[in-house]
XYZ file of N, CA and C in Angstrom:
600
model
N 5.827 0.601 -16.528
C 5.110 0.202 -15.267
C 5.275 1.366 -14.324
N 4.348 2.086 -13.931
C 4.501 3.068 -13.046
C 4.852 2.576 -11.593
N 5.283 3.523 -10.789
C 5.552 3.156 -9.252
C 4.433 2.682 -8.516
N 3.179 3.384 -8.795
C 1.956 2.676 -7.946
C 1.517 1.486 -8.487
N 1.785 1.220 -9.823
C 1.247 -0.057 -10.387
C 2.318 -1.097 -9.982
N 3.399 -0.892 -9.918
C 4.453 -2.045 -9.467
C 4.151 -2.298 -8.006
N 4.058 -1.335 -7.219
C 3.899 -1.469 -5.738
C 2.499 -2.236 -5.460
N 1.409 -1.652 -5.975
C 0.234 -2.301 -5.790
C 0.115 -3.722 -6.298
N 0.561 -3.838 -7.520
C 0.742 -5.315 -8.149
C 1.510 -6.216 -7.301
N 2.587 -5.692 -6.981
C 3.446 -6.534 -5.962
C 2.788 -7.020 -4.740
N 2.183 -6.004 -4.091
C 1.429 -6.388 -2.775
C 0.270 -7.415 -2.969
N -0.383 -7.161 -4.147
C -1.600 -8.007 -4.640
C -0.970 -9.628 -4.788
N 0.141 -9.801 -5.345
C 0.524 -11.004 -5.564
C 1.424 -11.571 -4.301
N 1.913 -10.758 -3.521
C 2.681 -11.254 -2.394
C 1.885 -11.557 -1.249
N 0.710 -11.123 -1.002
C -0.265 -11.342 0.007
C -0.329 -12.620 0.439
N -0.737 -13.711 -0.509
C -0.772 -15.033 -0.128
C 0.510 -15.592 0.485
N 1.619 -15.093 0.063
C 2.953 -15.556 0.489
C 3.298 -15.058 1.700
N 2.728 -14.137 2.198
C 3.106 -13.342 3.443
C 3.231 -14.368 4.716
N 2.213 -15.135 4.820
C 2.205 -16.039 6.121
C 3.307 -16.952 6.183
N 3.669 -17.519 4.969
C 4.849 -18.483 4.816
C 6.169 -17.629 5.023
N 6.204 -16.442 4.682
C 7.353 -15.618 4.846
C 7.459 -15.294 6.205
N 6.446 -14.927 6.994
C 6.517 -14.523 8.290
C 6.905 -15.942 9.155
N 6.271 -17.078 8.784
C 6.559 -18.224 9.317
C 8.056 -18.695 9.210
N 8.725 -18.536 8.006
C 10.174 -18.639 7.849
C 11.042 -17.746 8.658
N 10.605 -16.544 8.714
C 11.301 -15.537 9.596
C 11.223 -15.915 10.864
N 10.021 -16.359 11.463
C 10.038 -16.753 12.843
C 10.949 -18.052 13.095
N 10.754 -18.908 12.110
C 11.442 -20.117 12.354
C 12.915 -19.841 12.455
N 13.515 -18.884 11.599
C 14.950 -18.551 11.688
C 15.309 -17.862 13.111
N 14.279 -16.916 13.517
C 14.564 -16.537 14.837
C 14.718 -17.584 15.963
N 13.738 -18.521 15.933
C 13.676 -19.485 16.720
C 14.929 -20.404 16.827
N 15.381 -20.743 15.647
C 16.573 -21.432 15.283
C 17.790 -20.803 15.928
N 17.849 -19.486 15.712
C 19.023 -18.653 16.453
C 18.852 -18.837 17.937
N 17.592 -18.732 18.462
C 17.279 -19.014 19.853
C 17.837 -20.355 20.420
N 17.535 -21.320 19.633
C 17.908 -22.748 19.861
C 19.455 -22.953 19.920
N 20.236 -22.228 18.931
C 21.550 -22.391 19.009
C 22.188 -21.703 20.181
N 21.635 -20.638 20.441
C 22.148 -19.813 21.598
C 21.968 -20.698 22.852
N 20.676 -21.036 22.959
C 20.295 -22.131 24.189
C 21.287 -23.293 24.354
N 21.646 -23.886 23.050
C 22.400 -24.934 23.015
C 24.023 -24.684 23.520
N 24.415 -23.359 23.114
C 25.674 -23.025 23.590
C 25.754 -22.928 25.089
N 24.551 -22.418 25.684
C 24.818 -22.052 27.140
C 24.210 -23.169 27.918
N 23.346 -24.092 27.463
C 22.860 -25.090 28.327
C 23.124 -26.436 27.678
N 22.532 -27.421 28.348
C 22.781 -28.771 27.764
C 21.671 -29.101 26.736
N 21.817 -30.144 26.072
C 20.998 -30.468 24.848
C 19.529 -30.888 25.363
N 19.426 -31.295 26.541
C 18.037 -31.607 27.046
C 17.218 -30.546 27.000
N 17.763 -29.381 27.501
C 17.065 -28.153 27.529
C 16.497 -27.715 26.127
N 17.544 -27.810 25.328
C 17.266 -27.406 23.960
C 16.253 -28.145 23.223
N 16.273 -29.487 23.405
C 15.261 -30.293 22.816
C 13.744 -30.012 23.329
N 13.818 -29.508 24.664
C 12.446 -28.937 25.093
C 12.022 -27.838 24.402
N 12.871 -26.898 24.347
C 12.661 -25.603 23.689
C 12.130 -25.704 22.354
N 12.805 -26.795 21.613
C 12.207 -27.100 20.166
C 10.722 -27.485 20.147
N 10.367 -28.398 21.177
C 9.020 -28.930 21.247
C 8.117 -27.772 21.598
N 8.456 -26.804 22.476
C 7.598 -25.759 22.674
C 7.412 -24.652 21.844
N 8.494 -24.558 20.821
C 8.551 -23.413 20.033
C 8.154 -23.720 18.566
N 7.530 -24.853 18.265
C 6.943 -25.264 16.918
C 6.304 -24.096 16.294
N 6.528 -23.497 15.139
C 5.665 -22.655 14.575
C 4.583 -22.898 13.651
N 3.371 -22.726 13.940
C 2.511 -23.080 12.921
C 1.856 -21.958 12.217
N 1.013 -22.061 11.228
C 0.714 -20.951 10.413
C -0.277 -19.902 11.172
N -0.924 -20.270 12.181
C -1.888 -19.536 12.812
C -1.170 -18.290 13.686
N -0.101 -18.562 14.193
C 0.752 -17.549 15.026
C 1.220 -16.469 14.045
N 2.010 -16.774 12.990
C 2.413 -15.764 12.091
C 1.270 -14.910 11.366
N 0.177 -15.550 11.131
C -0.926 -14.780 10.581
C -1.327 -13.918 11.510
N -1.667 -14.336 12.749
C -2.044 -13.348 13.839
C -0.977 -12.238 14.038
N 0.302 -12.461 14.004
C 1.234 -11.381 14.289
C 1.248 -10.563 13.041
N 1.241 -11.096 11.893
C 1.211 -10.140 10.607
C 0.284 -8.996 10.845
N -1.003 -9.490 11.396
C -2.074 -8.413 11.558
C -1.504 -7.088 12.203
N -0.537 -7.297 13.134
C -0.102 -6.104 13.834
C 1.358 -5.619 13.483
N 2.049 -6.455 12.801
C 3.401 -5.915 12.427
C 3.691 -5.729 10.864
N 2.829 -6.302 10.135
C 3.071 -6.261 8.696
C 2.538 -5.072 8.046
N 3.148 -4.341 7.025
C 2.472 -3.341 6.442
C 1.425 -3.893 5.474
N 0.357 -3.157 5.226
C -0.518 -3.575 4.306
C 0.040 -3.720 2.812
N 0.688 -2.603 2.550
C 1.421 -2.590 1.051
C 2.853 -2.273 1.283
N 3.591 -3.113 1.588
C 5.147 -2.697 1.851
C 5.903 -2.115 0.912
N 5.704 -2.386 -0.334
C 6.533 -1.748 -1.373
C 5.894 -0.370 -1.598
N 4.540 -0.117 -1.494
C 4.066 1.308 -1.632
C 4.676 2.164 -0.356
N 4.552 1.449 0.779
C 5.182 2.228 2.005
C 6.682 2.534 1.816
N 7.373 1.723 1.252
C 8.722 1.956 1.085
C 8.988 3.163 0.017
N 7.999 3.059 -0.991
C 8.232 4.124 -2.122
C 7.731 5.548 -1.416
N 6.661 5.381 -0.488
C 6.219 6.600 -0.009
C 7.214 7.252 0.944
N 7.920 6.449 1.769
C 9.040 6.921 2.628
C 10.026 7.513 1.811
N 10.466 7.002 0.655
C 11.518 7.425 -0.206
C 11.155 8.881 -0.799
N 9.895 8.930 -1.151
C 9.543 10.183 -1.778
C 9.414 11.180 -0.749
N 8.986 10.865 0.495
C 8.958 11.995 1.580
C 10.227 12.241 2.028
N 11.201 11.468 2.078
C 12.707 11.795 2.224
C 13.249 12.655 1.324
N 13.005 12.333 0.040
C 13.505 13.103 -0.990
C 13.051 14.605 -0.869
N 11.706 14.663 -0.713
C 11.219 16.097 -0.392
C 11.655 16.771 0.780
N 11.903 16.091 1.827
C 12.466 16.697 3.030
C 13.952 16.961 3.012
N 14.687 16.256 2.340
C 16.099 16.486 2.098
C 16.480 17.454 0.946
N 15.654 17.801 0.149
C 15.830 18.725 -1.029
C 14.891 19.984 -0.769
N 15.188 20.755 0.200
C 14.260 21.936 0.659
C 14.310 22.960 -0.365
N 15.413 22.937 -1.293
C 15.452 23.885 -2.262
C 14.673 23.778 -3.339
N 14.067 22.554 -3.533
C 13.035 22.411 -4.489
C 11.684 22.523 -3.960
N 10.833 23.273 -4.502
C 9.465 23.384 -4.071
C 8.874 22.071 -4.066
N 8.111 21.897 -3.058
C 7.146 20.647 -2.795
C 6.151 20.549 -3.927
N 5.723 21.610 -4.408
C 4.875 21.625 -5.526
C 5.318 20.977 -6.916
N 6.676 20.935 -7.036
C 7.218 20.262 -8.041
C 6.859 18.753 -8.126
N 6.858 18.168 -6.894
C 6.648 16.804 -6.781
C 5.038 16.525 -6.709
N 4.361 17.368 -5.901
C 2.985 17.265 -5.719
C 2.210 17.534 -7.115
N 2.648 18.474 -7.796
C 1.953 18.751 -9.145
C 2.202 17.590 -10.060
N 3.392 16.927 -9.962
C 3.506 15.833 -10.968
C 2.769 14.668 -10.582
N 2.465 14.368 -9.208
C 1.660 13.135 -8.764
C 0.221 13.540 -9.058
N -0.288 14.869 -8.850
C -1.671 15.136 -9.064
C -1.872 15.068 -10.672
N -0.962 15.600 -11.462
C -1.189 15.486 -12.937
C -1.279 13.928 -13.349
N -0.429 13.173 -12.736
C -0.641 11.690 -13.124
C -1.914 11.140 -12.751
N -2.306 11.440 -11.555
C -3.798 11.026 -11.185
C -4.854 11.584 -11.970
N -4.730 12.801 -12.362
C -5.703 13.376 -13.239
C -5.812 12.657 -14.517
N -4.578 12.426 -15.221
C -4.533 11.720 -16.466
C -5.123 10.351 -16.388
N -4.972 9.592 -15.460
C -5.462 8.366 -15.369
C -6.950 8.280 -15.123
N -7.483 9.217 -14.146
C -8.768 9.391 -14.141
C -9.509 9.742 -15.284
N -9.093 10.665 -16.061
C -9.719 11.170 -17.316
C -9.665 9.950 -18.457
N -8.538 9.081 -18.423
C -8.567 8.154 -19.391
C -9.508 7.213 -19.087
N -9.741 6.828 -17.723
C -10.785 5.821 -17.182
C -12.295 6.282 -17.423
N -12.461 7.560 -17.086
C -13.947 8.076 -17.144
C -14.370 8.537 -18.482
N -13.435 8.763 -19.455
C -14.002 9.420 -20.752
C -14.013 8.134 -21.651
N -15.277 8.102 -22.267
C -15.533 6.939 -23.013
C -14.777 6.779 -24.416
N -14.372 8.052 -24.881
C -13.632 8.138 -26.106
C -12.278 7.695 -25.779
N -11.609 7.874 -24.743
C -10.311 7.294 -24.370
C -10.328 5.706 -23.952
N -11.248 5.505 -23.138
C -11.520 4.259 -22.594
C -11.739 3.165 -23.661
N -12.453 3.524 -24.837
C -12.720 2.547 -25.779
C -11.403 2.168 -26.591
N -10.388 2.798 -26.235
C -9.062 2.479 -26.863
C -8.352 1.360 -26.053
N -8.756 0.993 -24.879
C -8.011 0.008 -24.174
C -8.513 -1.257 -24.876
N -7.364 -2.082 -25.254
C -7.772 -3.332 -25.727
C -8.045 -4.450 -24.836
N -7.581 -4.319 -23.624
C -7.925 -5.436 -22.603
C -8.009 -4.802 -21.292
N -8.394 -5.639 -20.400
C -8.697 -5.163 -19.006
C -7.423 -4.875 -18.316
N -6.246 -5.518 -18.671
C -4.895 -5.217 -17.966
C -4.752 -3.914 -18.088
N -4.906 -3.219 -19.326
C -4.588 -1.855 -19.317
C -5.463 -0.916 -18.400
N -6.616 -1.228 -18.233
C -7.624 -0.562 -17.325
C -7.005 -0.717 -15.823
N -6.772 -2.007 -15.499
C -6.248 -2.279 -14.166
C -4.921 -1.532 -13.919
N -4.092 -1.348 -14.880
C -2.797 -0.598 -14.817
C -3.115 0.760 -14.420
N -4.104 1.352 -15.253
C -4.357 2.900 -15.004
C -4.933 3.071 -13.617
N -5.701 2.098 -13.159
C -6.203 2.297 -11.793
C -5.209 2.168 -10.772
N -4.367 1.168 -10.895
C -3.322 0.945 -10.052
C -2.383 2.280 -9.862
N -1.956 2.691 -11.088
C -1.300 4.031 -11.153
C -1.925 5.045 -10.397
N -3.049 5.215 -10.821
C -3.920 6.430 -10.201
C -3.927 6.263 -8.610
N -4.165 5.069 -8.120
C -4.188 4.943 -6.609
C -2.906 5.100 -6.073
N -1.928 4.594 -6.671
C -0.516 4.752 -6.255
C -0.005 6.184 -6.069
N -0.305 6.940 -7.114
C 0.113 8.432 -7.020
C -0.798 9.240 -6.050
N -2.116 8.771 -5.775
C -2.842 9.481 -4.928
C -2.272 9.158 -3.524
N -1.941 7.940 -3.140
C -1.295 7.699 -1.853
C 0.068 8.362 -1.684
N 0.769 8.373 -2.749
C 2.088 9.293 -2.590
C 1.819 10.607 -2.301
N 0.853 11.225 -2.987
C 0.566 12.605 -2.935
C 0.041 12.989 -1.402
N -0.817 11.943 -0.926
C -1.254 12.099 0.446
C -0.140 12.018 1.389
N 0.796 11.200 1.230
C 1.829 11.204 2.276
C 2.867 12.361 2.129
N 3.105 12.886 0.942
C 4.013 14.013 0.727
C 3.480 15.407 1.012
N 2.198 15.624 0.444
C 1.578 16.987 0.610
C 1.160 17.185 2.071
N 1.472 18.492 2.427
C 1.191 18.797 3.991
C -0.342 18.425 4.475
N -1.271 18.880 3.560
C -2.680 18.619 3.768
C -3.176 17.430 3.232
N -2.548 16.752 2.338
C -2.873 15.518 1.870
C -3.832 15.720 0.675
N -4.249 14.562 0.049
C -5.025 14.383 -1.076
C -6.585 14.673 -0.804
N -7.058 14.561 0.400
C -8.390 14.529 0.538
C -9.027 15.923 1.064
N -8.213 16.850 1.188
C -8.488 18.154 1.481
C -9.179 18.866 0.311
N -10.025 19.900 0.660
C -10.676 20.695 -0.625
C -9.625 21.389 -1.365
N -8.539 21.685 -0.835
C -7.503 22.445 -1.613
C -6.609 21.455 -2.241
N -6.710 20.237 -2.364
C -6.098 19.200 -3.081
C -6.175 19.377 -4.541
N -5.106 19.227 -5.304
C -5.257 19.293 -6.771
C -5.744 18.104 -7.410
N -5.958 17.056 -6.468
C -6.665 15.765 -7.016
C -8.181 15.668 -6.857
N -8.929 15.441 -7.899
C -10.301 15.267 -7.722
C -10.597 13.888 -7.087
N -10.640 13.832 -5.777
C -10.794 12.644 -5.090
C -12.215 11.886 -5.323
N -13.157 12.834 -5.395
C -14.514 12.336 -5.673
C -14.558 11.506 -7.088
N -13.928 12.129 -7.933
C -14.003 11.574 -9.385
C -13.174 10.269 -9.393
N -11.914 10.339 -8.739
C -11.233 9.210 -8.720
C -11.896 7.964 -8.030
N -12.427 8.339 -6.776
C -13.269 7.121 -6.131
C -14.451 6.748 -7.121
N -15.069 7.596 -7.727
C -16.271 7.107 -8.462
C -15.643 6.246 -9.547
N -14.868 6.628 -10.278
C -14.116 5.817 -11.303
C -13.965 4.428 -10.801
N -13.203 4.275 -9.806
C -13.005 2.952 -9.155
C -14.296 2.202 -8.742
N -15.209 2.993 -8.200
C -16.474 2.330 -7.901
C -17.259 1.687 -9.007
N -17.073 2.347 -10.320
C -17.928 1.881 -11.414
C -17.278 0.597 -11.918
N -16.086 0.094 -11.452
C -15.663 -1.059 -11.982
C -16.164 -2.297 -10.990
N -15.921 -3.402 -11.636
C -16.383 -4.782 -10.794
C -15.665 -4.773 -9.540
N -16.485 -4.921 -8.412
C -15.861 -4.774 -7.129
C -14.631 -5.768 -6.819
N -14.684 -6.957 -7.499
C -13.479 -7.992 -7.209
C -12.192 -7.325 -7.771
N -12.260 -6.409 -8.855
C -11.018 -5.976 -9.437
C -10.416 -4.655 -8.650
N -11.367 -4.025 -7.911
C -10.966 -2.753 -7.269
C -11.050 -2.716 -5.819
N -11.455 -3.616 -5.150
C -11.751 -3.722 -3.721
C -10.282 -3.477 -3.078
N -9.218 -4.014 -3.541
C -7.937 -3.910 -3.031
C -7.361 -2.584 -3.103
N -7.747 -1.857 -4.413
C -7.367 -0.584 -4.452
C -8.060 0.459 -3.570
N -9.363 0.160 -3.418
C -10.118 1.024 -2.452
C -9.754 0.864 -0.912
N -9.385 -0.387 -0.642
C -8.712 -0.719 0.545
C -7.365 0.094 0.791
N -6.545 0.064 -0.199
C -5.346 0.951 -0.203
C -5.566 2.322 0.158
N -6.734 2.945 -0.479
C -7.005 4.456 -0.144
C -7.561 4.417 1.420
N -8.284 3.508 1.623
C -8.911 3.547 3.061
C -7.754 3.344 4.116
N -6.758 2.529 3.907
C -5.998 2.066 5.046
C -4.611 2.627 4.886
N -4.151 3.006 3.733
C -2.668 3.285 3.688
C -2.443 4.925 3.385
N -3.545 5.544 3.358
C -3.510 7.172 3.287
C -3.174 7.804 4.650
N -2.654 8.951 4.723
C -2.435 9.583 6.067
C -3.581 10.514 6.406
N -4.379 11.156 5.473
C -5.165 12.104 5.754
C -6.663 11.916 5.579
N -6.963 10.733 5.162
C -8.413 10.358 5.204
C -9.303 10.605 6.238
N -8.769 10.542 7.450
C -9.567 10.846 8.751
C -9.405 12.274 9.203
N -8.661 12.961 8.569
C -8.651 14.373 9.137
C -9.801 15.126 9.076
N -9.993 16.138 9.832
C -11.139 17.094 9.925
C -11.310 17.798 8.651
N -10.335 17.938 7.942
C -10.430 18.792 6.511
C -11.037 17.760 5.390
N -11.095 16.489 5.629
C -11.669 15.509 4.550
C -13.366 15.695 4.628
N -13.799 15.936 3.665
C -15.396 16.188 3.495
C -16.007 14.828 3.856
N -17.284 14.881 4.347
C -18.045 13.723 4.726
C -18.349 12.823 3.458
N -18.529 13.649 2.332
C -19.040 12.888 1.097
C -17.666 11.973 0.616
N -16.671 12.415 0.899
C -15.408 11.472 0.393
C -15.272 10.335 1.481
N -15.358 10.774 2.705
C -15.421 9.457 3.644
C -16.517 8.539 3.254
N -17.834 9.072 3.074
C -18.738 8.154 2.710
C -18.701 7.397 1.465
N -17.833 7.967 0.418
C -17.717 7.197 -0.785
C -16.753 6.004 -0.403
N -15.805 6.042 0.651
C -14.878 5.004 0.771
C -15.280 4.099 1.927
N -16.533 4.294 2.392
C -17.112 3.397 3.358
C -17.700 2.176 2.819
């Protein structure tokens, strides 16, 4: 299981659980506030606080739109990779970015070449390749100074996006959204209008 696959698979499955997680977190914070209020004030005020601070699912969902990461595991992996590159200045950044671009290229070629694609025995293998491809593109975009969408990028972004768009939309919409919303350089001036249009 590749890093991009794990992160994107984790985020896909954890998404429905997020509101209950945020709700539990808010409930714990409110419980702490109640205990503090109890220690400093009488129980009559604490009962009133409990009645006013009941957490329903709507409030955590609204809050998560502003505070939660779209792909928390991938964000953590991106931060760790960026930190590794910045802390190891003796290693050329190209060592990392070349590895990531090669992985993206291998996945793209496996998906777009009928000769290789026919060897996949089930759709899970194709989904695995697509998740890894998107994951390493996002990592590349976070680590490389000009990102994955620039003309000088070693990743064929048009080819990668076209491969994704050839799949059923229900299986790749999350991956396309990950490219749209978790990359750093998509909206840079150096990104071609064609690539932006492909992701619209």
